[in-house]
CSV table of C-alpha atoms and ligand atoms in Angstrom, one decimal:
chain,number,residue,atom,x,y,z
A,1,MET,CA,29.0,99.0,-16.8
A,2,ALA,CA,26.4,100.3,-14.7
A,3,ASP,CA,22.9,100.5,-15.4
A,4,LEU,CA,22.5,98.5,-19.0
A,5,SER,CA,18.7,98.3,-20.1
A,6,ARG,CA,17.2,96.7,-22.6
A,7,ILE,CA,15.5,97.7,-25.4
A,8,GLY,CA,13.4,96.2,-28.1
A,9,VAL,CA,13.1,98.3,-31.3
A,10,SER,CA,11.1,97.8,-34.6
A,11,ILE,CA,12.9,98.0,-38.0
A,12,ASP,CA,12.1,97.2,-41.7
A,13,SER,CA,14.4,93.7,-43.0
A,14,GLU,CA,15.5,96.7,-46.3
A,15,LEU,CA,17.2,99.0,-43.3
A,16,LEU,CA,18.6,96.1,-40.6
A,17,HIS,CA,19.6,94.8,-44.2
A,18,ARG,CA,21.8,97.9,-45.2
A,19,PHE,CA,22.7,98.3,-41.0
A,20,ASP,CA,23.8,94.7,-41.0
A,21,SER,CA,26.9,95.3,-44.2
A,22,PHE,CA,27.5,98.6,-42.6
A,23,ILE,CA,28.3,97.0,-39.8
A,24,ALA,CA,30.3,94.4,-41.4
A,25,ASP,CA,32.7,97.1,-43.3
A,26,LYS,CA,32.6,99.2,-40.2
A,27,GLY,CA,34.3,95.2,-38.3
A,28,TYR,CA,31.5,95.9,-35.5
A,29,ASP,CA,31.1,92.4,-33.3
A,30,ASN,CA,27.7,93.0,-33.0
A,31,ARG,CA,25.1,95.6,-33.4
A,32,SER,CA,24.2,96.4,-29.9
A,33,GLU,CA,28.0,98.2,-30.1
A,34,ALA,CA,27.4,100.0,-33.0
A,35,PHE,CA,23.7,100.7,-32.6
A,36,ARG,CA,25.1,102.6,-29.4
A,37,ASP,CA,28.0,104.3,-31.4
A,38,LEU,CA,25.1,105.5,-33.6
A,39,ILE,CA,23.1,107.1,-31.4
A,40,ARG,CA,26.5,108.9,-29.3
A,41,ASP,CA,26.9,109.5,-32.3
A,42,ARG,CA,24.1,111.8,-33.3
A,43,LEU,CA,23.6,113.4,-29.8
A,44,VAL,CA,27.5,115.0,-29.9
A,45,GLY,CA,26.5,116.0,-33.8
A,46,SER,CA,23.1,117.5,-32.6
A,47,ALA,CA,22.1,120.5,-30.9
A,48,VAL,CA,22.0,118.3,-27.7
A,49,ILE,CA,24.8,120.0,-26.3
A,50,PRO,CA,24.2,123.1,-24.0
A,51,SER,CA,25.2,126.1,-25.6
A,52,ASN,CA,27.9,126.8,-22.6
A,53,ALA,CA,28.9,122.7,-22.1
A,54,LEU,CA,32.1,122.3,-22.8
A,55,VAL,CA,33.9,120.9,-25.8
A,56,VAL,CA,36.4,119.8,-28.1
A,57,GLY,CA,35.6,119.6,-31.5
A,58,THR,CA,37.9,120.0,-35.5
A,59,VAL,CA,36.9,122.1,-38.5
A,60,THR,CA,37.7,120.3,-41.7
A,61,LEU,CA,38.4,122.8,-45.1
A,62,ILE,CA,39.0,122.5,-48.3
A,63,TYR,CA,40.3,125.3,-50.4
A,64,ASP,CA,42.0,126.4,-52.5
A,65,HIS,CA,44.7,128.6,-51.3
A,66,HIS,CA,44.9,131.2,-55.4
A,67,THR,CA,41.7,132.0,-54.8
A,68,ARG,CA,41.9,135.3,-53.6
A,69,LEU,CA,43.4,136.8,-50.4
A,70,LEU,CA,41.8,133.6,-48.8
A,71,PRO,CA,44.5,131.9,-46.6
A,72,GLU,CA,45.2,135.0,-45.2
A,73,LYS,CA,41.4,135.6,-43.7
A,74,LEU,CA,41.8,132.0,-42.6
A,75,THR,CA,44.9,132.8,-41.2
A,76,ASP,CA,43.3,135.6,-39.2
A,77,LEU,CA,40.1,134.1,-38.0
A,78,GLN,CA,41.7,132.0,-36.1
A,79,HIS,CA,44.1,134.5,-35.2
A,80,GLU,CA,41.0,136.7,-33.8
A,81,ASN,CA,40.2,132.5,-32.0
A,82,HIS,CA,43.3,132.7,-30.2
A,83,ALA,CA,41.7,131.5,-27.3
A,84,ILE,CA,39.6,128.5,-28.2
A,85,VAL,CA,42.2,127.5,-31.2
A,86,ILE,CA,44.4,124.8,-30.2
A,87,SER,CA,46.7,123.9,-33.1
A,88,THR,CA,46.2,123.8,-36.8
A,89,LEU,CA,46.8,121.0,-38.9
A,90,HIS,CA,47.2,121.9,-42.5
A,91,ALA,CA,48.6,119.6,-45.5
A,92,HIS,CA,49.7,120.6,-48.9
A,93,LEU,CA,46.8,118.1,-51.3
A,94,ASP,CA,48.7,118.8,-55.2
A,95,HIS,CA,49.7,122.2,-57.0
A,96,GLU,CA,46.4,124.2,-55.9
A,97,SER,CA,43.8,122.2,-52.5
A,98,CYS,CA,45.7,123.0,-49.8
A,99,LEU,CA,43.5,120.7,-46.4
A,100,GLU,CA,43.4,122.7,-43.1
A,101,VAL,CA,41.7,120.9,-39.6
A,102,VAL,CA,41.4,123.4,-36.1
A,103,VAL,CA,41.1,121.9,-32.9
A,104,LEU,CA,38.9,124.0,-31.3
A,105,ARG,CA,38.0,124.1,-27.8
A,106,GLY,CA,36.0,126.2,-25.4
A,107,LYS,CA,32.7,126.8,-25.2
A,108,SER,CA,30.4,125.4,-27.5
A,109,ARG,CA,28.3,128.0,-28.9
A,110,ASP,CA,32.1,130.1,-29.7
A,111,VAL,CA,33.3,126.6,-31.1
A,112,GLN,CA,29.9,126.2,-33.8
A,113,LYS,CA,30.7,130.4,-34.2
A,114,LEU,CA,33.9,130.4,-35.3
A,115,ALA,CA,33.5,126.6,-37.3
A,116,ASP,CA,30.3,128.7,-39.0
A,117,ARG,CA,32.6,131.4,-40.2
A,118,LEU,CA,35.3,129.9,-41.0
A,119,ILE,CA,33.5,127.2,-43.6
A,120,SER,CA,31.1,129.8,-44.9
A,121,THR,CA,34.4,132.3,-45.7
A,122,LYS,CA,33.8,132.5,-49.0
A,123,GLY,CA,36.2,130.5,-51.9
A,124,VAL,CA,36.5,127.4,-49.0
A,125,GLN,CA,34.6,124.3,-51.6
A,126,HIS,CA,34.0,122.3,-48.4
A,127,GLY,CA,34.1,122.1,-44.2
A,128,ARG,CA,32.9,120.7,-41.4
A,129,LEU,CA,32.5,121.3,-38.0
A,130,VAL,CA,32.8,117.5,-35.3
A,131,MET,CA,32.4,118.3,-31.8
A,132,SER,CA,32.7,116.3,-29.0
A,133,SER,CA,30.6,117.2,-24.8
A,134,PRO,CA,33.5,115.4,-22.6
A,135,GLU,CA,31.0,116.5,-19.9
A,136,THR,CA,28.2,114.9,-21.4
A,137,VAL,CA,28.8,111.7,-22.8
A,138,SER,CA,31.2,109.8,-21.7
A,139,HIS,CA,32.1,106.7,-23.4
A,140,HIS,CA,35.5,106.5,-21.8
A,141,PRO,CA,35.3,105.3,-17.9
A,142,PRO,CA,36.5,109.5,-15.6
A,143,PRO,CA,40.4,109.8,-15.2
A,144,HIS,CA,41.8,109.1,-11.3
A,145,ARG,CA,42.7,111.9,-10.5
B,1,NI,NI1,48.1,124.6,-49.0
């Protein structure tokens, strides 16, 4: 790891106790790695990503496929934006509920916009975008060229 900096953080004991339980649950060996992952996660998940940065993202949707025209609307939106939709996974959870995961790649603003439209489509019960920018966060060493 290049340019490692050490920082001291003041934290109240109760919060630290909860943090330790959390990282034990997640299987971290030490606080440092857990702390770094939380920071990365927060930076990637916030508005730190420039709107024209190239990102990959997944949109997870849960909806009732009996809702009138909902499956068609979600499919239409994806066709309209086929240039940034890489793949879609659909799982029929039970008689009513569907889980759909849409994998997107493109400029941050386009990915965010399509995710917002999918998630806000009437009848979608739960939706969440997870976005990652290979340009701004390097989690792993760059690939060989
Ligand atoms: Ni289904």
